[in-house]
Short mmCIF file of C-alpha atoms in Angstrom, two decimals:
data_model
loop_
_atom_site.label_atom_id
_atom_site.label_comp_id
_atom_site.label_asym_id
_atom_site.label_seq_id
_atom_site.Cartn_x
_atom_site.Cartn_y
_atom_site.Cartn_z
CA UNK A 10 9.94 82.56 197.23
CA UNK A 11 8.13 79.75 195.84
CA UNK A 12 4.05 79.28 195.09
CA UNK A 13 2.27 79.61 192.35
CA UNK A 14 2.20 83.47 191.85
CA UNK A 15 4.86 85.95 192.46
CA UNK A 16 5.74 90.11 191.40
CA UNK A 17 8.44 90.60 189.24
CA UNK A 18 9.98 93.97 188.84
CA UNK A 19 11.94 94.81 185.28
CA UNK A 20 12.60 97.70 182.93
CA UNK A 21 10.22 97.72 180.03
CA UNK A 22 11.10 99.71 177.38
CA UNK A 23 13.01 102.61 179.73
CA UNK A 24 10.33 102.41 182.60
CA UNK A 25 11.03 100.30 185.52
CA UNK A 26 7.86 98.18 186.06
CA UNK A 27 6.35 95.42 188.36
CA UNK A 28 4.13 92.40 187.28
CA UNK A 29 2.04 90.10 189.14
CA UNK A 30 2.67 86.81 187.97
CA UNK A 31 1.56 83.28 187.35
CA UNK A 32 5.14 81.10 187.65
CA UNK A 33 3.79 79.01 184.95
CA UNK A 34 3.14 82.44 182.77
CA UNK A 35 5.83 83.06 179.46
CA UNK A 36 6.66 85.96 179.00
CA UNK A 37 4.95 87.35 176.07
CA UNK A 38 1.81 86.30 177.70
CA UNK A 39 2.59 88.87 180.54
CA UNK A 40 3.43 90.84 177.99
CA UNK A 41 0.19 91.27 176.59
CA UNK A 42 -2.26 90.75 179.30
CA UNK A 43 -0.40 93.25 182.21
CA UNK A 44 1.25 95.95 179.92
CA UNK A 45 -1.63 95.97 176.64
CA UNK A 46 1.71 95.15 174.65
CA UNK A 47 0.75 93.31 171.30
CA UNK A 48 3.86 93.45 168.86
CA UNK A 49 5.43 90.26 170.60
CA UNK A 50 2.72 87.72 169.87
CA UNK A 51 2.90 83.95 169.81
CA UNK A 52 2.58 82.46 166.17
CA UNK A 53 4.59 78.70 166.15
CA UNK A 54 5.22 78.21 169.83
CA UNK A 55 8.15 76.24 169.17
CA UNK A 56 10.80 79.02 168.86
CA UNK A 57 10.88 79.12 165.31
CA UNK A 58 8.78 81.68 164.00
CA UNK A 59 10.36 84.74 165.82
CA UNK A 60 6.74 86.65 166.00
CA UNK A 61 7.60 86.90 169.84
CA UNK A 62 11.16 88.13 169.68
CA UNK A 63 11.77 90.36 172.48
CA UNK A 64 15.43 91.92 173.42
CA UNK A 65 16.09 90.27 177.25
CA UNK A 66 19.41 92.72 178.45
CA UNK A 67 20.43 93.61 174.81
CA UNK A 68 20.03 90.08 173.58
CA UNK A 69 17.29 88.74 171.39
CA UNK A 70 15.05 85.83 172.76
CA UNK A 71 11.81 83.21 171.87
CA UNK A 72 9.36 85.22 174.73
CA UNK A 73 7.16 82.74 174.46
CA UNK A 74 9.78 80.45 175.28
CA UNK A 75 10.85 82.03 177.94
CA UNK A 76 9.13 82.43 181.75
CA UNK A 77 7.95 85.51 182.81
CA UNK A 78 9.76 85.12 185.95
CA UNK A 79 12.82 84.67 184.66
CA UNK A 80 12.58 88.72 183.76
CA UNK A 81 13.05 89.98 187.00
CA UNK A 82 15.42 91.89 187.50
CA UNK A 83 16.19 92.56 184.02
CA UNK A 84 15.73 95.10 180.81
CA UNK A 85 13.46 94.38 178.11
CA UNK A 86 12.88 96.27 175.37
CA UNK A 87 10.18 95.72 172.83
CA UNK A 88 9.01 97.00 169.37
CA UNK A 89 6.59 99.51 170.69
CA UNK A 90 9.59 101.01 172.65
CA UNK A 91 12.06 101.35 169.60
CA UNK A 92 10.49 104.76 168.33
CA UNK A 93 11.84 108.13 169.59
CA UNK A 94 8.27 109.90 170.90
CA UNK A 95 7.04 110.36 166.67
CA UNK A 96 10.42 109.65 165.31
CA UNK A 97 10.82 105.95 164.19
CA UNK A 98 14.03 103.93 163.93
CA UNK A 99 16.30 103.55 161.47
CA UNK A 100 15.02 100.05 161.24
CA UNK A 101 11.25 101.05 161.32
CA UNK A 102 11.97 103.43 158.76
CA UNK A 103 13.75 101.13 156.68
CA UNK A 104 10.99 98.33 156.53
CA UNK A 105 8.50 100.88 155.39
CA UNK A 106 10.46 102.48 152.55
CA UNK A 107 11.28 99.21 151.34
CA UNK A 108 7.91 97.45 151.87
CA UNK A 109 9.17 94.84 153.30
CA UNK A 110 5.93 93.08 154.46
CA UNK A 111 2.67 92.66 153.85
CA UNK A 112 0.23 91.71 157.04
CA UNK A 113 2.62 92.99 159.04
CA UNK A 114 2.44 89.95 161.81
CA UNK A 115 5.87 88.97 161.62
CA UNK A 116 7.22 92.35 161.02
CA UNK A 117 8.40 93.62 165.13
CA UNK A 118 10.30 90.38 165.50
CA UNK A 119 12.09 91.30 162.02
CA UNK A 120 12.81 94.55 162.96
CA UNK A 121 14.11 93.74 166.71
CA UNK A 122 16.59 91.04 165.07
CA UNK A 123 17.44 93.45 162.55
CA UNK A 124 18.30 96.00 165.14
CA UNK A 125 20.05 93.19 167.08
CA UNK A 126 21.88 92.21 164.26
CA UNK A 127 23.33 95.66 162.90
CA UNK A 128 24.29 96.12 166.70
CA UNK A 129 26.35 93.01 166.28
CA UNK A 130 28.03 93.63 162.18
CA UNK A 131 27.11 96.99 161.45
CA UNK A 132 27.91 95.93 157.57
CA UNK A 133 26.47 92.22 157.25
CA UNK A 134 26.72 90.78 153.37
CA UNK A 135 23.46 89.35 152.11
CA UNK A 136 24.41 86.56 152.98
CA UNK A 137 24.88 86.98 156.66
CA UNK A 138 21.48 88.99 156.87
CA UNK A 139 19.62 85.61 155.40
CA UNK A 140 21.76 83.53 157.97
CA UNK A 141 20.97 85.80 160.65
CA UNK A 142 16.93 85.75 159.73
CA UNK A 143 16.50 82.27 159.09
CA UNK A 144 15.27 81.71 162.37
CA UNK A 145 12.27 84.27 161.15
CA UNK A 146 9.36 83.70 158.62
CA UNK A 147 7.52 85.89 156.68
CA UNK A 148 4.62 83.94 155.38
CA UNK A 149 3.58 87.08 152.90
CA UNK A 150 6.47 86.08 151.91
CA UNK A 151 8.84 89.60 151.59
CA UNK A 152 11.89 88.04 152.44
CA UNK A 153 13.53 89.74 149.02
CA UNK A 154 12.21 93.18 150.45
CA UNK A 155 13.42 92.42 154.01
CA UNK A 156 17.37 91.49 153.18
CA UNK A 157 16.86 95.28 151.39
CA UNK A 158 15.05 96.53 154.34
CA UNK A 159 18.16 95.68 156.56
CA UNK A 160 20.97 96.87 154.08
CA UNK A 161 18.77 100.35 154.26
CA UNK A 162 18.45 100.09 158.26
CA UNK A 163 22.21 99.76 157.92
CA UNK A 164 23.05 102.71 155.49
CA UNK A 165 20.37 104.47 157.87
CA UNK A 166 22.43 103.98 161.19
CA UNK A 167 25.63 105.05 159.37
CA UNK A 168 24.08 108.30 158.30
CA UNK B 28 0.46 75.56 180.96
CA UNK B 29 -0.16 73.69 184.52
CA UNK B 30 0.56 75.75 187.49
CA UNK B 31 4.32 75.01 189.00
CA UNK B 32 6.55 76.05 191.78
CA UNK B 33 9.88 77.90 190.78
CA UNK B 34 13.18 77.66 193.14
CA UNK B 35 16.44 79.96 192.39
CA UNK B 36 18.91 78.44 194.39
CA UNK B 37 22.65 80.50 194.35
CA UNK B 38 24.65 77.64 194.46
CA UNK B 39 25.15 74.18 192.27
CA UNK B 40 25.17 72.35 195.66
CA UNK B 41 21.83 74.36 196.86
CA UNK B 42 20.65 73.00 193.51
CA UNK B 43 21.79 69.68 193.46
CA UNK B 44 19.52 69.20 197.06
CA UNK B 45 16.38 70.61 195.67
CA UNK B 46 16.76 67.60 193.15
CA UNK B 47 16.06 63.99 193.40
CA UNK B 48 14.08 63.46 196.53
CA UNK B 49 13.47 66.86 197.12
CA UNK B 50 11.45 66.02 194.22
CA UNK B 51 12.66 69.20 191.89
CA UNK B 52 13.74 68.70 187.62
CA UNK B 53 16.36 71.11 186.83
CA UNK B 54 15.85 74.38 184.08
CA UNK B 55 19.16 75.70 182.29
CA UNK B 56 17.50 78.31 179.43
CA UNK B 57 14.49 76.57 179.35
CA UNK B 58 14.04 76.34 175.65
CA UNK B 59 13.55 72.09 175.77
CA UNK B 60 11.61 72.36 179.27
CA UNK B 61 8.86 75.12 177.84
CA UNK B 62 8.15 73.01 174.44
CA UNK B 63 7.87 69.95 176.58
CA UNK B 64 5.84 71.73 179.05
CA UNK B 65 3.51 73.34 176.49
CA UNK B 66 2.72 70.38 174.95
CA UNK B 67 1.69 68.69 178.48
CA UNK B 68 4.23 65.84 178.25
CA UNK B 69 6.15 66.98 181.34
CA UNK B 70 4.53 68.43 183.79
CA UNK B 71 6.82 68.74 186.87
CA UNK B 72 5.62 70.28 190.26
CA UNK B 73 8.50 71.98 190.87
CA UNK B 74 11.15 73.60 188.59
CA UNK B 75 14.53 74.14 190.12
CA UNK B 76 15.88 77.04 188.09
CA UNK B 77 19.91 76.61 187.62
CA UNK B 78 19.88 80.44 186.55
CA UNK B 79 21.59 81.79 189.49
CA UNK B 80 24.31 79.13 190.49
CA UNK B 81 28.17 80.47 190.59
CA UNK B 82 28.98 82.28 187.10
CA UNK B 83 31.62 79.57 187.41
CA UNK B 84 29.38 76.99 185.43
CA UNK B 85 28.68 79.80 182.62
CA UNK B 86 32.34 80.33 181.74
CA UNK B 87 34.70 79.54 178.95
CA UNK B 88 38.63 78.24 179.96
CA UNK B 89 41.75 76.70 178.82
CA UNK B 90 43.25 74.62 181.41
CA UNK B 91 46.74 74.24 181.52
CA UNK B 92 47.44 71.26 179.50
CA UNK B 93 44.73 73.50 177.07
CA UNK B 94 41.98 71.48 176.83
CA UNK B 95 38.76 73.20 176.28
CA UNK B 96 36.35 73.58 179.27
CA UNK B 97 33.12 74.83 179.31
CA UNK B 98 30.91 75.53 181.79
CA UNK B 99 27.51 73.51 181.28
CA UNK B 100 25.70 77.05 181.98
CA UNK B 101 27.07 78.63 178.94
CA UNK B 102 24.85 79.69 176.12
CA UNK B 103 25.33 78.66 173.06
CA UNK B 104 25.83 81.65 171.56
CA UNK B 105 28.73 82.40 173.33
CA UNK B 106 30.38 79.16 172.51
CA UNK B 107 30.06 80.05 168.81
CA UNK B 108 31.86 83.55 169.61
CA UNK B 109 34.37 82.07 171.73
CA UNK B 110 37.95 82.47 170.60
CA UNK B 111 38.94 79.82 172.85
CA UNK B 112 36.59 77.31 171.32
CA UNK B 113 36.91 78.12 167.78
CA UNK B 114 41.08 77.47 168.66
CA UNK B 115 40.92 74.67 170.35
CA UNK B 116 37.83 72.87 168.33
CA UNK B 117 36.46 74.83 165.29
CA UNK B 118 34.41 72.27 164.20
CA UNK B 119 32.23 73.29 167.27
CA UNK B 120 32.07 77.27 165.85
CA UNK B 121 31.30 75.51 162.70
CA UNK B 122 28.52 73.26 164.39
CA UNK B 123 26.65 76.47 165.59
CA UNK B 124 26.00 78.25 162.26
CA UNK B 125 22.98 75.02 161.67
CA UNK B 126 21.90 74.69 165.19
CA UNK B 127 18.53 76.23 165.49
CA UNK B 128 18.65 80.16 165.53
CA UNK B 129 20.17 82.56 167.42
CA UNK B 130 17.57 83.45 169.63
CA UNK B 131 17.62 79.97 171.04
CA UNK B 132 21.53 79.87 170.90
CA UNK B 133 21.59 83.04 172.66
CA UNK B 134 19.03 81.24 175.74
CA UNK B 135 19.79 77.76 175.69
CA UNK B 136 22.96 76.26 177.02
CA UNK B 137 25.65 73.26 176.34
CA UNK B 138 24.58 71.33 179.82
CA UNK B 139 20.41 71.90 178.64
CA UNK B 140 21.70 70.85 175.47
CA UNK B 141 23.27 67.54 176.04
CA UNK B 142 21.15 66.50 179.04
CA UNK B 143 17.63 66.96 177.40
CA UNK B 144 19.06 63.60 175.28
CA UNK B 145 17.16 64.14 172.43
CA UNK B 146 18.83 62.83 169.63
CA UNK B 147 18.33 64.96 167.15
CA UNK B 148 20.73 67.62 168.51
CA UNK B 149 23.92 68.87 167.21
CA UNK B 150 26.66 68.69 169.68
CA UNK B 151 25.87 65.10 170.96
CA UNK B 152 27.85 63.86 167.89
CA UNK B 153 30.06 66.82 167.93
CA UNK B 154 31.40 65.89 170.67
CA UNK B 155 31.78 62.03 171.13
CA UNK B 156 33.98 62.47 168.30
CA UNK B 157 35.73 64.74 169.75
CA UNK B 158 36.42 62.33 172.53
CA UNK B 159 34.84 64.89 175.23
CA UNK B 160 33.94 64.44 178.96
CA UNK B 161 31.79 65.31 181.56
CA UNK B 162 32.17 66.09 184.91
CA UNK B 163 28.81 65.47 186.95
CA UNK B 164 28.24 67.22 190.34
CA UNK B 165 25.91 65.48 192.43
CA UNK B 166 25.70 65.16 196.50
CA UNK B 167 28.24 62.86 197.06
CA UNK B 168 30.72 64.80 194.88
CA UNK B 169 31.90 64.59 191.01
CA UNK B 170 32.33 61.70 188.63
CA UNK B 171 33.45 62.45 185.19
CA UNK B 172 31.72 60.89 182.51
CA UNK B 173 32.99 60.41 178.70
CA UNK B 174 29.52 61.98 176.70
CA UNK B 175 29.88 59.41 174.17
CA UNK B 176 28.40 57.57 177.73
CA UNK B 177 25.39 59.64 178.64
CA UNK B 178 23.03 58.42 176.20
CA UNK B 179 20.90 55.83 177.42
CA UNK B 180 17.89 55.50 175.34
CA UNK B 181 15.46 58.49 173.73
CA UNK B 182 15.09 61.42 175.73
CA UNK B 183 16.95 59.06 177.78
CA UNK B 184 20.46 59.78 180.18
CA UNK B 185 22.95 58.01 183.06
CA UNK B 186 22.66 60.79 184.70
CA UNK B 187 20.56 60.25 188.08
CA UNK B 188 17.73 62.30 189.59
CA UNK B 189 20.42 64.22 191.66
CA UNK B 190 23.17 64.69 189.32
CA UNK B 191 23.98 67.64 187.12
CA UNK B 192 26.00 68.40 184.50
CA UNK B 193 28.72 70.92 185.63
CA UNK B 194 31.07 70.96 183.17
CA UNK B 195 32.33 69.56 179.46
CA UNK B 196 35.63 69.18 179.04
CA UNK B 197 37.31 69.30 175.29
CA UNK B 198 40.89 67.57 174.75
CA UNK B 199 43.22 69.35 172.62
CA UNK B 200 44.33 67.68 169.90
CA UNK B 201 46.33 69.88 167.80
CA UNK B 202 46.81 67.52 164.89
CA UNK B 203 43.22 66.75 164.85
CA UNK B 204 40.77 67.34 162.09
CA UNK B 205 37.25 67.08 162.27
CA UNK B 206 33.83 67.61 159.94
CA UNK B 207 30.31 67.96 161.38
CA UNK B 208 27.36 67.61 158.41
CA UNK B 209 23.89 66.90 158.53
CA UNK B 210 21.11 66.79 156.43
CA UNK B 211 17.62 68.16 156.66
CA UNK B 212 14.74 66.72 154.27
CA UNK B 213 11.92 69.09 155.38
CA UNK B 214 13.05 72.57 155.53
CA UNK B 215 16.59 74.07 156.30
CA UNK B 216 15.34 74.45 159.99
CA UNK B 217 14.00 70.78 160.69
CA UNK B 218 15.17 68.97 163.08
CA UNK B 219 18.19 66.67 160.95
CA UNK B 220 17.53 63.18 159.00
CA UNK B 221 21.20 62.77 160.14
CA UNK B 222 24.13 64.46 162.12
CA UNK B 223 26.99 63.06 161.56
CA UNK B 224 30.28 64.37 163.03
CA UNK B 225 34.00 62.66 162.15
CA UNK B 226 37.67 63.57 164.12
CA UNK B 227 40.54 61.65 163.08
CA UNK B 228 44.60 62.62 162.75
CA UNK B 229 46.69 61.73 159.59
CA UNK B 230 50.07 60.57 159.12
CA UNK B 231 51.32 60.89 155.96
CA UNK B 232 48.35 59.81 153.66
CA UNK B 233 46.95 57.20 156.29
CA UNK B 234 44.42 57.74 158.99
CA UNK B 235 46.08 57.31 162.55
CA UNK B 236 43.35 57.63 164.54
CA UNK B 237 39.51 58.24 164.08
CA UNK B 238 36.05 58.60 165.52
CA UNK B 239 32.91 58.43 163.67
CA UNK B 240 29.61 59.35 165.73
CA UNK B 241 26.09 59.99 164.42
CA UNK B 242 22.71 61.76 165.60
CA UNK B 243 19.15 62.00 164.75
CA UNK B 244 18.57 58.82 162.59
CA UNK B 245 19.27 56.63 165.66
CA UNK B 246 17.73 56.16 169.24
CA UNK B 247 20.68 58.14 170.92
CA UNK B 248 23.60 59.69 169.74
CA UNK B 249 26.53 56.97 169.22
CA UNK B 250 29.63 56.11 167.91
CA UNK B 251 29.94 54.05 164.35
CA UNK B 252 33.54 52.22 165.63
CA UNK B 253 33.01 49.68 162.59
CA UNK B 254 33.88 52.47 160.70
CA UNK B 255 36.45 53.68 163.14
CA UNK B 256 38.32 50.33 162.27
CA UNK B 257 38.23 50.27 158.65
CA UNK B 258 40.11 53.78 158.90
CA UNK B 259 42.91 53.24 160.87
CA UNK B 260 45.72 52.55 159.41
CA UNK B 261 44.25 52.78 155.94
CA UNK B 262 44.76 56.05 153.39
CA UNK B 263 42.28 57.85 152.98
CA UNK B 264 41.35 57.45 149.25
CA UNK B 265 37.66 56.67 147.26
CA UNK B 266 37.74 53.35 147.71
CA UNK B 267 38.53 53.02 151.06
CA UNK B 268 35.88 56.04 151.70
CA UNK B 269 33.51 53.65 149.60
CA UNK B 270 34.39 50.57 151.71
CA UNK B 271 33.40 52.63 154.48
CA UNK B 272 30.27 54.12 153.45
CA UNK B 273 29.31 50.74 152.79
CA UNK B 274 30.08 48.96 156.09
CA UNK B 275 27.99 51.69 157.53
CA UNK B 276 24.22 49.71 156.43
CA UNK B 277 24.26 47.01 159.64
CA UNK B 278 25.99 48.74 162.03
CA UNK B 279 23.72 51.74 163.80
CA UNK B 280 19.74 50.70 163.73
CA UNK B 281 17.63 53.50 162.76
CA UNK B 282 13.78 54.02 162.08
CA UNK B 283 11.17 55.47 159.67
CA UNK B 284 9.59 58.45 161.00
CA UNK B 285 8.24 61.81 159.29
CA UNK B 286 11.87 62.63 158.33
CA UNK B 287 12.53 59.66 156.07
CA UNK B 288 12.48 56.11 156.19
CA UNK B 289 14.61 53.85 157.41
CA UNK B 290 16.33 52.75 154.36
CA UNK B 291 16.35 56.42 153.09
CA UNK B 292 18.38 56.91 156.50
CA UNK B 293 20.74 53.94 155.83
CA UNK B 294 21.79 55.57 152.46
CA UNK B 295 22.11 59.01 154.19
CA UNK B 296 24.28 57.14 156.59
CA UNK B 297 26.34 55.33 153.69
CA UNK B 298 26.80 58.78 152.12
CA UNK B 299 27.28 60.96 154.80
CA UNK B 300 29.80 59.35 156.03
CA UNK B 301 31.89 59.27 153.03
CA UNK B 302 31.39 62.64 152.59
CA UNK B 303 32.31 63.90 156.20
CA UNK B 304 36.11 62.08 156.33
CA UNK B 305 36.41 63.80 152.89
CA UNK B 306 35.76 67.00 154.50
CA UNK B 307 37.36 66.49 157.60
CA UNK B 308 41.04 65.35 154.94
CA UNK B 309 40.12 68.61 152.94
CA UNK B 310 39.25 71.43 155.24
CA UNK B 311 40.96 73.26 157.88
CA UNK B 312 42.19 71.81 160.62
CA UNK B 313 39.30 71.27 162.87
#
């Protein structure tokens, strides 16, 4: 199919969904402006801020890097789908009891590479978690907070 | 962004005709593409998406004299969590833990990687010194390329409108060891100052054969065979590694930009270089 516009069709968070699409549209643009979902938001544009970080089938990726209609057919799961109903994550929970942020902008792409991360090396040292982040920043500056926030997330999961 | 067309073909060949005339640019993982794209300095009318080709050109294989080849679809991320790779060239695994973050590595891939030719990138160096190859698909049928060879200029490749990158093809070399370093002066995630990768074998306490290449200070990606020469056949000791360094200073010609100047670079070079055969004696085999 080529021209300009197209409809994708995905799962979003557990609900299969279609989009109407510009081709030219990244994906946490559609995001936003067809499903009213705000966690994922562009900061750097240059894939090094991780404020967009969505999960594309299980794996982490730069939405706003990434074409909108390169989602179809696909899973994509985003902050606002990580809470059971009321119940947050294990992650979620973690980030609050530690306080590990303070505006809160950069905090869903945290969490999401957290979760990603645990998934991956359920036991990561200190190091590891600061290798694994350092494509994340936290201009509050709670990066102390957030290597506790994961080892808690961690000790959560196990639990 | 401007407004584009976007075609899936199935197939490399389906690909390789949308190209060229046809008047398509190729996507891999798109990383490179969308920050060019967002910033307006390529604006193509057509995007030929390479997403859907044969999961052929996104695998991981030993052939059977066991050299390393990897399909130019493969993400990066799975190169770095390859057993294969990390067997046959480690220094590769160990390039991966410095090359952006793994978001991108999980999106981008090796053929994005080295046909974007931006010299700043990792694996460029990587693997001229690891003596590597190409093999380009395009519609008259495949050439093989070594990398060390696709650099042209900045931003800059041989390869043709038509032609893709299929696959990348690493020797083995057993007795080889190898270092990658490079050095940021901004922040730990800026593009480098300098890459600078080094394979070479040992017999005894002399060098037997070597390859020096180098990224980011330079135009493109190349080799630094002055070096090279003063290696063979010598041992490996400080003031051969000093001699070296030193030759280093004429050899590649590099420029002042926001990540040092040139004469900062030259004495990165000088250093760096020193500093990689060193690692490459002392480590692991790599």
């Amino acid at each position: 199919m080529s021209g300009h516009r197209r409809t994708i069709t995905f799962t979003l968070n557990g609900r299969d969904v279609a989009a109407d699409i510009g081709v030219h549209q990244n994906l946490t643009e559609v995001l936003q402006e067809s499903f009213g979902l705000f966690g994922a938001r562009e900061s750097c544009g240059q894939g090094l801020c991780g404020c967009c970080t969505v999960l594309v089938d299980g794996q982490a990726v730069t939405s706003c890097l990434s074409l909108a209609a390169f989602a179809d057919g696909s899973t994509i799961d985003t902050i606002e789908g990580l809470a059971d109903g009321d119940t947050l994550s294990p992650e979620q929970e973690a980030f609050i009891e530690t306080g590990a942020f303070q505006c809160g902008y950069c905090t869903p792409g945290f969490i999401l590479m957290t979760k990603q991360l645990l998934d991956e090396n359920p036991e990561p040292s200190d190091e590891e978690i600061m290798h694994y982040l350092s494509g994340n920043l936290c201009r509050c500056g709670a990066y102390a907070e957030i290597v506790k926030a994961v080892r808690l997330a961690g000790q959560k999961r196990k639990a | 962004m401007h407004f584009f067309e976007l075609a899936e073909p199935a197939s490399l060949q389906e690909a390789i005709g949308l190209l060229g005339d046809s008047g398509g640019r190729p996507v891999a993982g798109g990383t490179a593409v969308m920050l060019m794209m967002k910033t307006g300095v390529f604006q193509p009318e057509r995007l030929v998406s390479l997403r859907k080709i044969e999961s052929q050109y996104s695998q991981i294989r030993l052939d059977s004299e066991g050299n390393l080849r990897l399909g130019a679809m493969t993400p990066l991320r799975r190169i770095e969590r390859s057993a294969d790779v990390a067997a046959v060239a480690p220094v590769v695994t160990a390039a991966m833990r410095r090359l952006s973050n793994v978001r991108v590595r999980n999106v981008a891939t090796l053929g994005g990687h080295l046909a974007h030719g931006d010299p700043h990138l990792d694996l460029p160096p990587v693997l001229i010194a690891l003596n590597a190859s190409l093999v380009v698909a395009s519609p008259s049928g495949e050439r093989t390329m070594p990398v060390e060879d696709l650099f042209r200029g900045y931003l800059e490749t041989a390869l043709a409108p038509d032609e893709l990158i299929a696959e990348v093809i690493v020797p083995a070399n057993p007795d080889q060891r190898a270092a990658y370093l490079k050095h940021t002066t901004r922040s730990a995630e800026d593009w480098p100052a300098l890459g600078i990768a080094v394979a070479l074998t040992l017999n005894g306490g002399t060098v037997e054969t070597a390859r020096v290449a180098i990224g980011a200070a330079t135009d493109t990606p190349r080799r630094l065979t002055s070096v090279e020469t003063m290696l063979i056949g010598n041992p490996h000791n400080d003031a051969v590694l000093q001699t070296t360094g030193d030759a280093t200073a004429g050899e590649a010609e590099v420029h002042s930009d926001a990540r040092g100047s040139a004469a900062y670079k030259r004495e990165l070079i000088r250093v760096f270089t020193a500093r990689a055969i060193r690692q490459a004696v002392e480590g692991d085999r790599a």
